[in-house]
Amino acid sequence: MEPNPRQPHTLPPAYFEQVYEANQDPWNFETSPYERDKYAATLAALPRSQYARALEIGCSLGVLTEQLAPRCGHLLAVDVATAPLERARQRCAGLPQVTFEQRRIPEEFPAGQFDLVVLSEVGYYWSPADLARATEQVLAALAPGGHLLLVHWTPPVHDYPLTGDAVHAFLLNRAGPDGPLRHCHGQRQPTYRLDLLERR
């Protein structure tokens, strides 16, 4: 896993604040058919109809959060940027099981255990060192039998320290015969991949 020599460090909160200042929906989460189909695949990959306590890292505008919420007893959705969190809170105002918090992961990983952690379109913003730290935090927080769902864009982006494939490869290395995770399911589409892992 090689960092991008032009951007070897985790992208800072200011990067995302500037992106959202320039465009309220910079990745077209709300309008793109691609995103709609990817969200459907994400939800379809979850093997349980209900999760007692879930964590979504990098919730952005809350489009996936809103769709994930009916399957969660409690869903903690976190993001590093202020503007998208405000939109997400408005979007999910009628969903009392959802809590939004502004947190920078891995520095501010939430306490407690979760039986679902969703890491969608966020891992490649981390440096290799922060990806390793976040992985250990997720493993510590994931209850036995709990699920970790990874979904990431795979083409390289010059701003990003890592590629989606590098993120998935790092996590899948923890799913060997003696590793803490078991690989349940994976699929690759033309521009994204999805992997579901289970805590042993």
PDB file of C-alpha atoms in Angstrom, residues 88-166:
ATOM      1  CA  ALA A  88     -27.896  15.319   7.159  1.00  0.00           C
ATOM      2  CA  ARG A  89     -29.604  16.376  10.386  1.00  0.00           C
ATOM      3  CA  GLN A  90     -32.348  18.076   8.404  1.00  0.00           C
ATOM      4  CA  ARG A  91     -32.767  15.055   6.130  1.00  0.00           C
ATOM      5  CA  CYS A  92     -33.094  12.632   9.042  1.00  0.00           C
ATOM      6  CA  ALA A  93     -34.992  14.894  11.461  1.00  0.00           C
ATOM      7  CA  GLY A  94     -37.882  12.414  11.574  1.00  0.00           C
ATOM      8  CA  LEU A  95     -35.665   9.449  12.466  1.00  0.00           C
ATOM      9  CA  PRO A  96     -35.198   9.417  16.258  1.00  0.00           C
ATOM     10  CA  GLN A  97     -32.867   6.411  16.149  1.00  0.00           C
ATOM     11  CA  VAL A  98     -30.205   8.435  14.294  1.00  0.00           C
ATOM     12  CA  THR A  99     -27.578  10.538  16.089  1.00  0.00           C
ATOM     13  CA  PHE A 100     -25.154  12.766  14.194  1.00  0.00           C
ATOM     14  CA  GLU A 101     -21.797  13.838  15.584  1.00  0.00           C
ATOM     15  CA  GLN A 102     -18.897  15.794  14.145  1.00  0.00           C
ATOM     16  CA  ARG A 103     -15.831  13.628  14.668  1.00  0.00           C
ATOM     17  CA  ARG A 104     -12.442  13.215  13.069  1.00  0.00           C
ATOM     18  CA  ILE A 105     -11.574   9.527  12.804  1.00  0.00           C
ATOM     19  CA  PRO A 106      -9.238   8.003  13.989  1.00  0.00           C
ATOM     20  CA  GLU A 107      -8.486  10.811  16.480  1.00  0.00           C
ATOM     21  CA  GLU A 108     -12.056  10.913  17.827  1.00  0.00           C
ATOM     22  CA  PHE A 109     -13.376   7.371  17.491  1.00  0.00           C
ATOM     23  CA  PRO A 110     -16.623   6.910  19.454  1.00  0.00           C
ATOM     24  CA  ALA A 111     -16.790   4.724  22.531  1.00  0.00           C
ATOM     25  CA  GLY A 112     -18.859   1.577  22.817  1.00  0.00           C
ATOM     26  CA  GLN A 113     -19.538  -1.495  20.722  1.00  0.00           C
ATOM     27  CA  PHE A 114     -21.363  -1.790  17.415  1.00  0.00           C
ATOM     28  CA  ASP A 115     -22.771  -4.750  15.544  1.00  0.00           C
ATOM     29  CA  LEU A 116     -22.471  -2.888  12.228  1.00  0.00           C
ATOM     30  CA  VAL A 117     -19.825  -0.456  11.003  1.00  0.00           C
ATOM     31  CA  VAL A 118     -20.255   1.097   7.550  1.00  0.00           C
ATOM     32  CA  LEU A 119     -17.140   2.530   5.928  1.00  0.00           C
ATOM     33  CA  SER A 120     -18.343   3.894   2.596  1.00  0.00           C
ATOM     34  CA  GLU A 121     -16.277   6.264   0.448  1.00  0.00           C
ATOM     35  CA  VAL A 122     -14.020   7.430   3.249  1.00  0.00           C
ATOM     36  CA  GLY A 123     -11.044   5.088   3.718  1.00  0.00           C
ATOM     37  CA  TYR A 124      -9.009   6.523   0.857  1.00  0.00           C
ATOM     38  CA  TYR A 125      -8.930   9.941   2.561  1.00  0.00           C
ATOM     39  CA  TRP A 126      -6.687   8.484   5.285  1.00  0.00           C
ATOM     40  CA  SER A 127      -2.940   8.051   5.265  1.00  0.00           C
ATOM     41  CA  PRO A 128      -1.752   4.441   5.555  1.00  0.00           C
ATOM     42  CA  ALA A 129      -0.946   5.075   9.231  1.00  0.00           C
ATOM     43  CA  ASP A 130      -4.419   6.468   9.964  1.00  0.00           C
ATOM     44  CA  LEU A 131      -6.065   3.621   8.048  1.00  0.00           C
ATOM     45  CA  ALA A 132      -4.153   1.201  10.276  1.00  0.00           C
ATOM     46  CA  ARG A 133      -5.233   3.098  13.424  1.00  0.00           C
ATOM     47  CA  ALA A 134      -8.862   3.249  12.304  1.00  0.00           C
ATOM     48  CA  THR A 135      -8.818  -0.468  11.495  1.00  0.00           C
ATOM     49  CA  GLU A 136      -7.679  -1.342  15.021  1.00  0.00           C
ATOM     50  CA  GLN A 137     -10.382   0.922  16.471  1.00  0.00           C
ATOM     51  CA  VAL A 138     -13.082  -0.666  14.318  1.00  0.00           C
ATOM     52  CA  LEU A 139     -11.924  -4.150  15.306  1.00  0.00           C
ATOM     53  CA  ALA A 140     -12.030  -3.200  18.990  1.00  0.00           C
ATOM     54  CA  ALA A 141     -15.512  -1.689  18.634  1.00  0.00           C
ATOM     55  CA  LEU A 142     -17.057  -4.407  16.474  1.00  0.00           C
ATOM     56  CA  ALA A 143     -18.998  -6.945  18.517  1.00  0.00           C
ATOM     57  CA  PRO A 144     -18.357 -10.649  17.888  1.00  0.00           C
ATOM     58  CA  GLY A 145     -20.435 -11.625  14.867  1.00  0.00           C
ATOM     59  CA  GLY A 146     -20.773  -7.958  13.900  1.00  0.00           C
ATOM     60  CA  HIS A 147     -20.400  -6.781  10.319  1.00  0.00           C
ATOM     61  CA  LEU A 148     -18.020  -4.322   8.680  1.00  0.00           C
ATOM     62  CA  LEU A 149     -19.251  -3.116   5.289  1.00  0.00           C
ATOM     63  CA  LEU A 150     -16.711  -1.493   2.961  1.00  0.00           C
ATOM     64  CA  VAL A 151     -17.734   0.372  -0.210  1.00  0.00           C
ATOM     65  CA  HIS A 152     -15.240   2.501  -2.166  1.00  0.00           C
ATOM     66  CA  TRP A 153     -14.661   4.139  -5.532  1.00  0.00           C
ATOM     67  CA  THR A 154     -11.748   2.314  -7.172  1.00  0.00           C
ATOM     68  CA  PRO A 155     -10.220   4.655  -9.833  1.00  0.00           C
ATOM     69  CA  PRO A 156      -7.296   6.686  -8.457  1.00  0.00           C
ATOM     70  CA  VAL A 157      -7.934  10.308  -7.462  1.00  0.00           C
ATOM     71  CA  HIS A 158      -4.810  12.462  -7.357  1.00  0.00           C
ATOM     72  CA  ASP A 159      -5.869  14.292  -4.160  1.00  0.00           C
ATOM     73  CA  TYR A 160      -6.393  11.094  -2.175  1.00  0.00           C
ATOM     74  CA  PRO A 161      -3.629   9.353  -0.188  1.00  0.00           C
ATOM     75  CA  LEU A 162      -4.962   5.871  -1.052  1.00  0.00           C
ATOM     76  CA  THR A 163      -7.099   4.091  -3.607  1.00  0.00           C
ATOM     77  CA  GLY A 164     -10.257   2.201  -2.766  1.00  0.00           C
ATOM     78  CA  ASP A 165      -8.513  -1.050  -3.704  1.00  0.00           C
ATOM     79  CA  ALA A 166      -5.687  -0.311  -1.261  1.00  0.00           C
TER      80      ALA A 166
END
